[in-house]
Tab-separated table of C-alpha atoms and ligand atoms in Angstrom:
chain	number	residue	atom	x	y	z
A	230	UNK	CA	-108.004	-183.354	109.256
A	231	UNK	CA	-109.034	-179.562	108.788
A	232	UNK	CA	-111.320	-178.991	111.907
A	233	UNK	CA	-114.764	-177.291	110.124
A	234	UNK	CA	-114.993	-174.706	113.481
A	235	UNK	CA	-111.568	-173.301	111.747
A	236	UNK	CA	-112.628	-172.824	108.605
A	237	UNK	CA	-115.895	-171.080	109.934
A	238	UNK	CA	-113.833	-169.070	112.121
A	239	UNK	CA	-111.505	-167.637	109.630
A	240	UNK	CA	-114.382	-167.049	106.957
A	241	UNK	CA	-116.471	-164.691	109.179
A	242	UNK	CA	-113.115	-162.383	109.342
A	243	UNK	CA	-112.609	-162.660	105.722
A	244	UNK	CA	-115.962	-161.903	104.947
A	245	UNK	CA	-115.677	-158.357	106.807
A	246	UNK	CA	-112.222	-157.769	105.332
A	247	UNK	CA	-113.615	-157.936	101.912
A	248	UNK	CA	-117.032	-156.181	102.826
A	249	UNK	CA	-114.806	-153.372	104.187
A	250	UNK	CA	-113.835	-153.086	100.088
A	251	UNK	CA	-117.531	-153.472	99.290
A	252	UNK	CA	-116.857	-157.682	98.005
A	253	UNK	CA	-119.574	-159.681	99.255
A	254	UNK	CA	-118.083	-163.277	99.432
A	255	UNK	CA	-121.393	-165.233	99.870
A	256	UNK	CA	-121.772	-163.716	96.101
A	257	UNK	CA	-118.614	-164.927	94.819
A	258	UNK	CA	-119.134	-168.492	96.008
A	259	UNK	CA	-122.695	-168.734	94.154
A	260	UNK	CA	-120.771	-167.246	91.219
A	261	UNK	CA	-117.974	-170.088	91.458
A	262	UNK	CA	-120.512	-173.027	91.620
A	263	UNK	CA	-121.859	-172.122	88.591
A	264	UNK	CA	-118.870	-172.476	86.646
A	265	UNK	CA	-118.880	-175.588	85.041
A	266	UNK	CA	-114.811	-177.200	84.513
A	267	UNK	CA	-114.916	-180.034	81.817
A	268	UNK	CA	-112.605	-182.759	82.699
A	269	UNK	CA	-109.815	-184.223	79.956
A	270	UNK	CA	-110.737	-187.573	80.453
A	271	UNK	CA	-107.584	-188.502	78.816
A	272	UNK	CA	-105.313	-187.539	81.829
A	273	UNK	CA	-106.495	-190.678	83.279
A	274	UNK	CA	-105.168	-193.086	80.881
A	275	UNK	CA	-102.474	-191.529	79.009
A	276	UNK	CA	-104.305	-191.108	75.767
A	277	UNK	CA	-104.811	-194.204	74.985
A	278	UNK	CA	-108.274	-195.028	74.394
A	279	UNK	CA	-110.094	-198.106	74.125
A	280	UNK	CA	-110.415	-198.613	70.045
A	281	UNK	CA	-106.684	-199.149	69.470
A	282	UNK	CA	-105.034	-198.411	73.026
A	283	UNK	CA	-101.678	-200.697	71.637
A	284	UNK	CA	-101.065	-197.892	68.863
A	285	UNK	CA	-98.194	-195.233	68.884
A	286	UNK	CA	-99.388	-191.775	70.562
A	287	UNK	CA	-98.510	-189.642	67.390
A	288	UNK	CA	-99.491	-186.198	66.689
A	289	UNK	CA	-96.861	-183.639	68.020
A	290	UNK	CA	-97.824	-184.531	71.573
A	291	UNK	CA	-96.480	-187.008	74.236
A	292	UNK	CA	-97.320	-188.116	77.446
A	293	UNK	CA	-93.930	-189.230	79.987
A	294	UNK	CA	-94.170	-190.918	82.934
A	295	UNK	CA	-94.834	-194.552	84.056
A	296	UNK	CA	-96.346	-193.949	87.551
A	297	UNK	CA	-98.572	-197.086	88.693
A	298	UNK	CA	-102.546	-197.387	88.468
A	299	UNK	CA	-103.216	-196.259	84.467
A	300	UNK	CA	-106.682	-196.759	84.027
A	301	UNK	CA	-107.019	-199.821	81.048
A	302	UNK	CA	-110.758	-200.081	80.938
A	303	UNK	CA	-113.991	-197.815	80.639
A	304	UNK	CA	-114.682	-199.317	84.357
A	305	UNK	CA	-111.374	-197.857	85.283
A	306	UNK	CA	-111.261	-194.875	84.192
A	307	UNK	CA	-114.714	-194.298	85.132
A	308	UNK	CA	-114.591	-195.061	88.456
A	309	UNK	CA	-110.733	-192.825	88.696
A	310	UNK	CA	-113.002	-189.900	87.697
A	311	UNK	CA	-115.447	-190.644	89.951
A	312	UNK	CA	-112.995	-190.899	92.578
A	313	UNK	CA	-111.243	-187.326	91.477
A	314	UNK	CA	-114.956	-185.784	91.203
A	315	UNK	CA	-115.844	-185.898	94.402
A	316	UNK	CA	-112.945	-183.963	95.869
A	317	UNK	CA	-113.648	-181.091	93.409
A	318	UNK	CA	-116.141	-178.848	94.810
A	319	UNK	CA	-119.200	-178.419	92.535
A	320	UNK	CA	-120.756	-179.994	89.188
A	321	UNK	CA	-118.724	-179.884	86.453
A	322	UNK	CA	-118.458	-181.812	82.682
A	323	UNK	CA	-115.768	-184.265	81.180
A	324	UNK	CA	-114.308	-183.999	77.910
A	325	UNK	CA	-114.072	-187.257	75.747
A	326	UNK	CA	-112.546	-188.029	72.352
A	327	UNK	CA	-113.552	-190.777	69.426
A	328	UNK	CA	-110.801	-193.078	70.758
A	329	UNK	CA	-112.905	-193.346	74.282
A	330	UNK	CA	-115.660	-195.077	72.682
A	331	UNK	CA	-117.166	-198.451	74.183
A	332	UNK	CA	-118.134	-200.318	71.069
A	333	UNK	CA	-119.663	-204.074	71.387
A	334	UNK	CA	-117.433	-204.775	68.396
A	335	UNK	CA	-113.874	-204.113	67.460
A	336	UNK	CA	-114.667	-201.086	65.282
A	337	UNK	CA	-112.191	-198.284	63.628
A	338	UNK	CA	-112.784	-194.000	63.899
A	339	UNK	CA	-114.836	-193.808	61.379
A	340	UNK	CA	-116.914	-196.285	62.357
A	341	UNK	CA	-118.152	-195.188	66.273
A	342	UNK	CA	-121.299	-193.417	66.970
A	343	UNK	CA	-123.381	-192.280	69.135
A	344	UNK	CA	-124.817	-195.903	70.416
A	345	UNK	CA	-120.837	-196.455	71.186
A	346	UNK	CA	-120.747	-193.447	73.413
A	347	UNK	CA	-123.747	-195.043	75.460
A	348	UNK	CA	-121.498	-196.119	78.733
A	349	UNK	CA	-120.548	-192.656	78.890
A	350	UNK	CA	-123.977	-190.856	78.797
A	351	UNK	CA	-125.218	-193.455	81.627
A	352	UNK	CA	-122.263	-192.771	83.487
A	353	UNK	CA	-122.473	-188.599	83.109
A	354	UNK	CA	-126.366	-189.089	84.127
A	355	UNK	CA	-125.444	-191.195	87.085
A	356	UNK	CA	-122.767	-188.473	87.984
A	357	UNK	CA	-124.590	-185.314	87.315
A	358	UNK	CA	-122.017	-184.283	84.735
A	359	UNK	CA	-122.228	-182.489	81.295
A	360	UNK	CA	-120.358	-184.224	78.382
A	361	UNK	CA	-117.742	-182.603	75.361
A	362	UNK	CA	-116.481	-184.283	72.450
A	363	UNK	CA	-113.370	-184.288	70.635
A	364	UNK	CA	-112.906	-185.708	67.603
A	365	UNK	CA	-109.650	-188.306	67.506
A	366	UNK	CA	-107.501	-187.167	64.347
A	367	UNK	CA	-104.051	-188.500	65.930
A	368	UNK	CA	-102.929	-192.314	67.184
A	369	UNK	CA	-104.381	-193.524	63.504
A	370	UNK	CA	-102.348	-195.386	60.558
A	371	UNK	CA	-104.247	-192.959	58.713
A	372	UNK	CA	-102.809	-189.809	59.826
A	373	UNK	CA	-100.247	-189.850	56.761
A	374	UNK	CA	-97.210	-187.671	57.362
A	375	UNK	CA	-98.704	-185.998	59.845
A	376	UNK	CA	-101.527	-184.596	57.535
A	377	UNK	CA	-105.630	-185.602	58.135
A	378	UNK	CA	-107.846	-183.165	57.081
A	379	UNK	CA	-105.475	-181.407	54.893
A	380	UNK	CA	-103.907	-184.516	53.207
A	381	UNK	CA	-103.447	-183.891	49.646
A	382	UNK	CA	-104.990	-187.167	49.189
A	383	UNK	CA	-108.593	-187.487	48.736
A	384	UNK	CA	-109.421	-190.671	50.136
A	385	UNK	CA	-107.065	-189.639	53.703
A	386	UNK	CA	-109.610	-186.685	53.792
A	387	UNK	CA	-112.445	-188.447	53.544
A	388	UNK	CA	-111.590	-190.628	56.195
A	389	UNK	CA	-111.263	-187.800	58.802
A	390	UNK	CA	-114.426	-186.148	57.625
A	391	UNK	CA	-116.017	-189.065	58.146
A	392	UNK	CA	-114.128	-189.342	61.587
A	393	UNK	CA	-115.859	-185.832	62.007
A	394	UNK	CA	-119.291	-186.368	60.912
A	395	UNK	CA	-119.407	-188.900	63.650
A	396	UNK	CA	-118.217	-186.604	66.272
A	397	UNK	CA	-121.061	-184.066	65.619
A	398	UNK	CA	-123.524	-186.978	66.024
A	399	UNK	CA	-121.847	-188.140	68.895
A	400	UNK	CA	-121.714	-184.657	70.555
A	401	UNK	CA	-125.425	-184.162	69.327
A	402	UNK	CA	-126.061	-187.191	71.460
A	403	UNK	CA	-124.662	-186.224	74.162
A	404	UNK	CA	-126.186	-182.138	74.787
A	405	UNK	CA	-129.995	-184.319	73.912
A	406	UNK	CA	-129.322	-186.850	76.645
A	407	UNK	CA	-128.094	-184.820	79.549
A	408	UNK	CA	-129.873	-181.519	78.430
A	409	UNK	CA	-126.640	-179.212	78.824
A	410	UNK	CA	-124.539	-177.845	75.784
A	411	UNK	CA	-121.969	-180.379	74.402
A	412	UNK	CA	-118.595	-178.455	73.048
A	413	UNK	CA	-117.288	-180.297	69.609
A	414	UNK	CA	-113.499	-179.561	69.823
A	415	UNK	CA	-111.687	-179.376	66.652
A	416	UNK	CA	-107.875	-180.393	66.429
A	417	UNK	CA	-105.305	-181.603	64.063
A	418	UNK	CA	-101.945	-182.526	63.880
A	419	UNK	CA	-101.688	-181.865	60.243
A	420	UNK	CA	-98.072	-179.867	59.482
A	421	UNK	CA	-94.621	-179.834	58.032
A	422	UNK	CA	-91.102	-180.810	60.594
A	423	UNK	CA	-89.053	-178.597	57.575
A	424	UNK	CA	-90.234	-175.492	55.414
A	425	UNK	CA	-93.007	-176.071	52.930
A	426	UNK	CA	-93.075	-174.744	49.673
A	427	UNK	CA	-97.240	-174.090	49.595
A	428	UNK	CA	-98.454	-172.854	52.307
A	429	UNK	CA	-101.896	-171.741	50.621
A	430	UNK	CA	-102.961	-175.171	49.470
A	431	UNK	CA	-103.156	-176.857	52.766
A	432	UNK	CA	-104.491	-174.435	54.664
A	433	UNK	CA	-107.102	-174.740	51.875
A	434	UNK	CA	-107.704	-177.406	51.507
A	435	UNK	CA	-108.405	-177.912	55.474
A	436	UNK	CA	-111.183	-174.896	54.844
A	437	UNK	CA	-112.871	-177.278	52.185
A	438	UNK	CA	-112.736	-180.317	54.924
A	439	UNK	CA	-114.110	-178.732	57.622
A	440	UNK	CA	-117.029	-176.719	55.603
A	441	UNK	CA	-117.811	-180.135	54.580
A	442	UNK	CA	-118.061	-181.710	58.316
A	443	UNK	CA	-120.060	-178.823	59.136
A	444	UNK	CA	-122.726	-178.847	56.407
A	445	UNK	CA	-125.435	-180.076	58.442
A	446	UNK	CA	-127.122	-178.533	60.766
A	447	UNK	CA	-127.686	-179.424	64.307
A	448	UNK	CA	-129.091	-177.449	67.235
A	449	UNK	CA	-126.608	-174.955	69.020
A	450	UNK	CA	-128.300	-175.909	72.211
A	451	UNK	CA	-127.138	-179.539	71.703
A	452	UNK	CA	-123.868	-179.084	70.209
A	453	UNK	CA	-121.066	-176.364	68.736
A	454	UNK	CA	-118.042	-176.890	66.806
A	455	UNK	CA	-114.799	-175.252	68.587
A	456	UNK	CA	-111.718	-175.410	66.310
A	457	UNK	CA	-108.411	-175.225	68.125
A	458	UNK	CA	-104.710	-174.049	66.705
A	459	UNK	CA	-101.469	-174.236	67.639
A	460	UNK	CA	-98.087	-172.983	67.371
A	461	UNK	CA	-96.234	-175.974	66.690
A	462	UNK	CA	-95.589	-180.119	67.709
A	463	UNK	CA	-92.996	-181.911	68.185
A	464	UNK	CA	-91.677	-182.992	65.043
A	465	UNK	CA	-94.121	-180.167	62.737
A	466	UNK	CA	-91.998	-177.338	64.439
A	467	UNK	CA	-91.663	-175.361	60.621
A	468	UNK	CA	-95.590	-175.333	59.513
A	469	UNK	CA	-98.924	-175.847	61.045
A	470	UNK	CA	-101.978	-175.799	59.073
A	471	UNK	CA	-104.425	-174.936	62.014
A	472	UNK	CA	-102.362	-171.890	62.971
A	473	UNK	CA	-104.074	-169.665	65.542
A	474	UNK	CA	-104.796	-166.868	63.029
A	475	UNK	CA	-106.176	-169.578	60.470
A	476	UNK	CA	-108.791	-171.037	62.884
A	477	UNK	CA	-109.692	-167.186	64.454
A	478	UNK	CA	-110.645	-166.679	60.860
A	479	UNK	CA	-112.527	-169.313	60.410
A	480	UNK	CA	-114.152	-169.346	64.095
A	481	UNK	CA	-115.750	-165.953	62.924
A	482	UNK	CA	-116.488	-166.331	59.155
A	483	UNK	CA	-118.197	-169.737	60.424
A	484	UNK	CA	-120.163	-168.788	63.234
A	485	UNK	CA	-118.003	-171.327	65.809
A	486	UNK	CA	-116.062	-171.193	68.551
A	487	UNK	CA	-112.599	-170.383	69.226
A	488	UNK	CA	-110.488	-172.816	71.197
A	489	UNK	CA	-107.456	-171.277	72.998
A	490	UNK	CA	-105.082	-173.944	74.377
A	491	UNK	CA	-103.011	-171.751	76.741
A	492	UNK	CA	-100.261	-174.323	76.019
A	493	UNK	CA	-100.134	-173.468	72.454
A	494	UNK	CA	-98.477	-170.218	71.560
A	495	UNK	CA	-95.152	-169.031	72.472
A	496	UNK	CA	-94.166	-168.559	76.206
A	497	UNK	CA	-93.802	-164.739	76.286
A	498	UNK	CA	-97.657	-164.340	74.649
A	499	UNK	CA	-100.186	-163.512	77.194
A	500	UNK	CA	-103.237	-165.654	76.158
A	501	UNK	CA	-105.580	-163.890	78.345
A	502	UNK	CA	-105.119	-160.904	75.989
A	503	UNK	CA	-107.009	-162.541	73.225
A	504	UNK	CA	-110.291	-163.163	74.582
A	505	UNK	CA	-111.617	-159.296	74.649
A	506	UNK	CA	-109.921	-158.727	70.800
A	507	UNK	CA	-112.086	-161.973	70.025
A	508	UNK	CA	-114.978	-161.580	71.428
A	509	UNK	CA	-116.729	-158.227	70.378
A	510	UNK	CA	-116.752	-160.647	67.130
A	511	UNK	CA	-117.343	-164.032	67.965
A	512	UNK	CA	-119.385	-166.263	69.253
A	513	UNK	CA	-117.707	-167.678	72.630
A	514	UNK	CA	-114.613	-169.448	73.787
A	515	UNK	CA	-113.614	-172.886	74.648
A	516	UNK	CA	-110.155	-172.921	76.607
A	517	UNK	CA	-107.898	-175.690	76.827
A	518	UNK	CA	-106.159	-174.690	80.228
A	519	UNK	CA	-103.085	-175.992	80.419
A	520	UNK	CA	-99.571	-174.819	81.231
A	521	UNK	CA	-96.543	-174.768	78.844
A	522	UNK	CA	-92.856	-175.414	80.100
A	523	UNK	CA	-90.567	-175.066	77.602
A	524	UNK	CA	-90.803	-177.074	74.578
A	525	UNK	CA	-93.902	-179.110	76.052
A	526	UNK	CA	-97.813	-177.474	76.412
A	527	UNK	CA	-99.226	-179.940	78.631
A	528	UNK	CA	-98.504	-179.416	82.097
A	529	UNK	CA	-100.750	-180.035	85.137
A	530	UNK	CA	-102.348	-176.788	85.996
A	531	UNK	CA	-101.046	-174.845	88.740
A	532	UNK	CA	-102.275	-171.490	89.973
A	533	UNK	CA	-99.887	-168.954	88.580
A	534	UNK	CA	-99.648	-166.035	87.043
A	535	UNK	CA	-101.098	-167.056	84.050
A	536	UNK	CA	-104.141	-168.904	84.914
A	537	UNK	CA	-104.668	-166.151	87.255
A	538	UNK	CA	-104.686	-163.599	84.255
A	539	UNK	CA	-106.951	-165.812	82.582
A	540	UNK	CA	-109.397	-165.905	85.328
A	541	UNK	CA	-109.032	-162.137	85.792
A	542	UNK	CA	-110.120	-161.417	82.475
A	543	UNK	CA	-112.707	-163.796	82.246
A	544	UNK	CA	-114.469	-162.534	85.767
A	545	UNK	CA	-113.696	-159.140	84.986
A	546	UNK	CA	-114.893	-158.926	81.322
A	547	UNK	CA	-117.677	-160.481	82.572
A	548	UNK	CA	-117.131	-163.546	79.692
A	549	UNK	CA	-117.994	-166.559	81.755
A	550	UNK	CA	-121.052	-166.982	80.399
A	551	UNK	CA	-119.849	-167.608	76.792
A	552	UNK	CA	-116.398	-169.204	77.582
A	553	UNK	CA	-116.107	-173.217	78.201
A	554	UNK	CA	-112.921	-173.821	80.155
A	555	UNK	CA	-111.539	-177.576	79.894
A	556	UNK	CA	-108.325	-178.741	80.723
A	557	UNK	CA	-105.863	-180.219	79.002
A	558	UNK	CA	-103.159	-181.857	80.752
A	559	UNK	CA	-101.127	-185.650	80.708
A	560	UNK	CA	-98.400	-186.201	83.445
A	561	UNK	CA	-97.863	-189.946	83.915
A	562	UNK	CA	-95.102	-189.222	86.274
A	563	UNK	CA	-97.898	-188.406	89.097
A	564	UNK	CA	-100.711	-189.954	90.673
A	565	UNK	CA	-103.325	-189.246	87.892
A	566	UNK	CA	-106.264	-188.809	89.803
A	567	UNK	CA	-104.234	-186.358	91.869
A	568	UNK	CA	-103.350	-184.704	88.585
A	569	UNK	CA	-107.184	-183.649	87.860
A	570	UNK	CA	-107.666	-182.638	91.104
A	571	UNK	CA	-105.262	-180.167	91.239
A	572	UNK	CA	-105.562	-178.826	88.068
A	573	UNK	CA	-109.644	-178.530	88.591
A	574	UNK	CA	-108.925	-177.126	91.829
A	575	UNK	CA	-106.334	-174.602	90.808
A	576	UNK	CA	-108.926	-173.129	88.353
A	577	UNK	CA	-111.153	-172.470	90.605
A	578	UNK	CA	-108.940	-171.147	93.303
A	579	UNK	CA	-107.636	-168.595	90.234
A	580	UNK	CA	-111.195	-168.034	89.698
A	581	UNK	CA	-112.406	-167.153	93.053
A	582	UNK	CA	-109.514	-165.218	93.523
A	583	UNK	CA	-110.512	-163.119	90.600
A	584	UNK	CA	-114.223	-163.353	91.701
A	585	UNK	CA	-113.268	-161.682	95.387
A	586	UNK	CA	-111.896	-157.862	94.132
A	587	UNK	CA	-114.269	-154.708	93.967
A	588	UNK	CA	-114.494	-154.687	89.953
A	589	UNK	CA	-116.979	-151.732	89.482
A	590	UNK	CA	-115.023	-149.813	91.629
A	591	UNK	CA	-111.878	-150.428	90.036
A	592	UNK	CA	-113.412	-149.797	86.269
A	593	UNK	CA	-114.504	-146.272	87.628
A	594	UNK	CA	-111.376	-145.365	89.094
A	595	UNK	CA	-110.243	-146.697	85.583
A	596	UNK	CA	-112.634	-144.461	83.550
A	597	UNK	CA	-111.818	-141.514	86.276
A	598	UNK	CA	-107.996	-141.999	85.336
A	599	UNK	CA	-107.182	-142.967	88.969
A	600	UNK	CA	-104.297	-145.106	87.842
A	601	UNK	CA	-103.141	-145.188	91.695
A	602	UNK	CA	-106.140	-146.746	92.949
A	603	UNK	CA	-106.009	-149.470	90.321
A	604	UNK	CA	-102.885	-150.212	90.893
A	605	UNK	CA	-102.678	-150.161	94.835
A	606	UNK	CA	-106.037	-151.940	95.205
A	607	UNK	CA	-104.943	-154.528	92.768
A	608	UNK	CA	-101.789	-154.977	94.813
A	609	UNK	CA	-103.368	-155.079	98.210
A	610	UNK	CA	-105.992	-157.732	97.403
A	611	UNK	CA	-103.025	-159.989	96.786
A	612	UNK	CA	-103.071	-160.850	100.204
A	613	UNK	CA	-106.448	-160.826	101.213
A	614	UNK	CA	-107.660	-163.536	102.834
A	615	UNK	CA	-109.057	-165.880	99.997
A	616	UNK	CA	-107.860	-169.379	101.162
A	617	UNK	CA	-110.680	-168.885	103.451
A	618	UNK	CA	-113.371	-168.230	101.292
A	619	UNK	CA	-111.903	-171.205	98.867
A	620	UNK	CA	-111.855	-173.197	102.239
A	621	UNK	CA	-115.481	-172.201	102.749
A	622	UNK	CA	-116.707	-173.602	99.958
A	623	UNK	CA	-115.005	-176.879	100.016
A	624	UNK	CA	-116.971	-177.208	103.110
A	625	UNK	CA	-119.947	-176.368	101.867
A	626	UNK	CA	-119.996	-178.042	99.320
A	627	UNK	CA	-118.890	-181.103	101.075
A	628	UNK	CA	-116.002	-181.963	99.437
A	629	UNK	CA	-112.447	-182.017	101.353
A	630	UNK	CA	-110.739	-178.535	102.951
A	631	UNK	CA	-106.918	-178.360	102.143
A	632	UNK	CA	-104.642	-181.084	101.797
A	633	UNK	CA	-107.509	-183.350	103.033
A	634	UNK	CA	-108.287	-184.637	99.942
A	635	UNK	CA	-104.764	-185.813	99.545
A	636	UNK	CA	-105.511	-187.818	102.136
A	637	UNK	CA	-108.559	-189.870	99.802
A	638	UNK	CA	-106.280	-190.300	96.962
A	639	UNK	CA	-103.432	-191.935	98.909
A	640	UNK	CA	-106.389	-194.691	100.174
A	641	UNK	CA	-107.779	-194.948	97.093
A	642	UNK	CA	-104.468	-195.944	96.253
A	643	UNK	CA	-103.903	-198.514	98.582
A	644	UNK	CA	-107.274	-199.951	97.523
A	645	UNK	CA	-107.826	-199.680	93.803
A	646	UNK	CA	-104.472	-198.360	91.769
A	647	UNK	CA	-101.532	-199.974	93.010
A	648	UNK	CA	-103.071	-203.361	93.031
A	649	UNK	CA	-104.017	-202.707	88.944
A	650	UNK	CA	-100.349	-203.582	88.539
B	970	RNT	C1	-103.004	-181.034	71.242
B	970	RNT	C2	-104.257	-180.338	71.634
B	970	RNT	C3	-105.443	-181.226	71.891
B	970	RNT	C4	-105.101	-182.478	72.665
B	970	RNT	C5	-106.301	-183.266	73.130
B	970	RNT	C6	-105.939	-184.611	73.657
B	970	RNT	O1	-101.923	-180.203	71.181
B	970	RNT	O2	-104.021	-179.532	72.735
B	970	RNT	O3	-106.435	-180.495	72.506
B	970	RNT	O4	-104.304	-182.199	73.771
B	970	RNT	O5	-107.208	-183.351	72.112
B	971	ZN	ZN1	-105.712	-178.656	73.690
């Protein structure tokens, strides 16, 4: 166990070493709990759901792994995110999709609403935690050829914007119940494995489908649309509809927001670049943080150098405020709960980090042309001391220092995973 007198100890010396560069620490801790991480609920049971958990993951995506304690019931899953909750410091959200719905009766995508989304809204007020919808457009007999909302069959189409109707009621339901924004994420599979002929039509005829699903009008304080692209998936590696520039286009001409999935574009991109070319137009962000290897986007998040360049940007544009970060991650080859934790942790760890440098300073030395001091300060406060701020506010806000937590996960375990199999 961490002894608390430590962690004390070594945050009143890093407190002075980053006053001596005018950081106040105490101020980057209140900035950090305010930053709200929404939780993919579907790392805890490999995207399965509970409407049709039996059916095929399809899609582009995939989830490996068989590691024992998959959660196979709302109870179960609930309780696994209760477990990883309270070893993340602060109040945070959870993201859900269509296929997480509790109905009382078997009942198919199209058919779920908000009164099937009740066990979730109890649970989120019993927790303290925001909720965010996804629509399900994947896992479905109806996903024909990999196309949904830009089938070239009617009647497919309809389906899905009927499957998307009910998402914007369901996400309504959610931002009136727990009185925080709900984020409606927008993504499809829809796309070609070989090279199309029309590329116009589909890309069209998507337009047409989602205008449609966003005809009515809710309130903004209740719930926003976020529409998400991607390079490729598996198996539609030569064409996909929902490319990034089609859905920036559309995320401004329509007033939504832009989701960036930092596990969809090609490795060498820097995503972090995007979100000050997007912003002076649009309305905000919602980011998927993830972490691409190779072929595969869905990675547990780690702190490395590209979360940390997300976090950089986002602290020092000062974008927070108008960005909703979510993760998106499935590793079955780990303890799951373990999984969230570390990739909620990590993002805030690259956030703090971000949060403890002397920013104004740095943009005047900027605006003075004092390329040195950028560049050495940047440099120096590599190896500040901010494992114990992070440390700091584990403790105070009560949740485990260090590898302590790791500790609470192999228990819970012992008690409640491994004896699910
Ligand atoms: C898929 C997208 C999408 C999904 C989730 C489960 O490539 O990233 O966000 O991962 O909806
Ligand atoms: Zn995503």
């Amino acid at each position: 166990m961490v002894k608390a007198e430590n962690v004390e100890k070594a945050y009143a010396v890093a407190k002075e070493r980053y006053a001596e560069l005018g950081v106040d620490t105490d101020a980057a801790m209140e900035q950090l709990k305010k930053v709200k991480i929404s939780m993919n609920c579907w790392q805890g049971d490999d995207l399965h759901g509970f409407l049709n958990p039996d059916q095929e993951l399809t899609g582009g995506i995939g989830v490996s792994g068989d590691y024992p304690g998959v959660a196979r019931t709302p109870d179960e899953l609930a309780s696994d995110l209760h477990e990883a909750l309270t070893l993340i410091p602060g109040k945070h959200k959870l993201q859900l999709h269509t296929i997480y719905a509790v109905p009382d009766r078997k009942k198919d995508f199209d058919e779920v609403g908000p009164e099937d989304f009740k066990y979730w809204v109890d649970w989120a007020k019993k927790e303290g935690v925001g909720l965010d919808m996804n629509p399900t457009f994947f896992s479905h007999p109806k996903v024909k050829y990999n196309f949904t909302l830009a089938s070239p069959e009617k009647a497919t189409r309809d389906y899905w914007i009927e499957v998307g109707k009910k998402s914007r009621e369901i996400s309504n339901y959610f931002g009136k119940e727990l009185g925080q924004l709900s984020v409606n994420n927008f993504w499809i599979p829809d796309g070609f494995k070989d090279n199309p002929i029309d590329k116009q039509s589909p890309r069209e005829r998507l337009i047409k489908s989602l205008d449609e699903i966003f005809a009515k009008k809710y309130d903004e304080n209740n719930t926003i649309e976020a529409v998400e692209g991607k390079l490729f998936g598996t198996g539609i590696e030569s064409y996909t509809v929902g490319s990034h520039l089609f859905y920036n286009n559309y995320a401004i001409s329509r007033g939504k927001l832009w989701t960036i999935d930092a596990g969809h574009w090609h490795p060498t991109e820097d995503v972090s670049d995007k979100f000050s070319a997007f912003m002076p137009f649009g309305k905000g962000l919602m980011l998927h943080v993830s972490r691409p290897v190779r072929w595969d986007s869905d990675h547990v998040v780690i702190m490395d150098d590209a979360l940390m360049r997300i976090t950089r940007s986002l602290v020092r544009d000062n974008e927070l405020d108008r960005t909703n970060i979510g993760l998106d991650f499935f590793d079955a080859t780990i303890n799951r709960v373990a999984a969230w934790v570390v990739g909620a942790r990590s993002t805030q760890k690259a956030l703090l980090q971000a949060m403890l440098a002397p920013i104004d300073q740095l943009k005047k030395a900027e605006l003075n042309y004092d390329f040195t001091t950028r560049l050495a300060v940047t440099e120096e406060l590599k190896s500040y001391p901010f494992g114990a701020v992070w440390d700091e506010f584990c403790l105070k806000n009560n949740t485990p220092v260090g590898t302590d937590w790791l500790d609470e996960i192999h228990q819970y375990e012992k008690d409640v995973l491994f004896k699910r199999n």
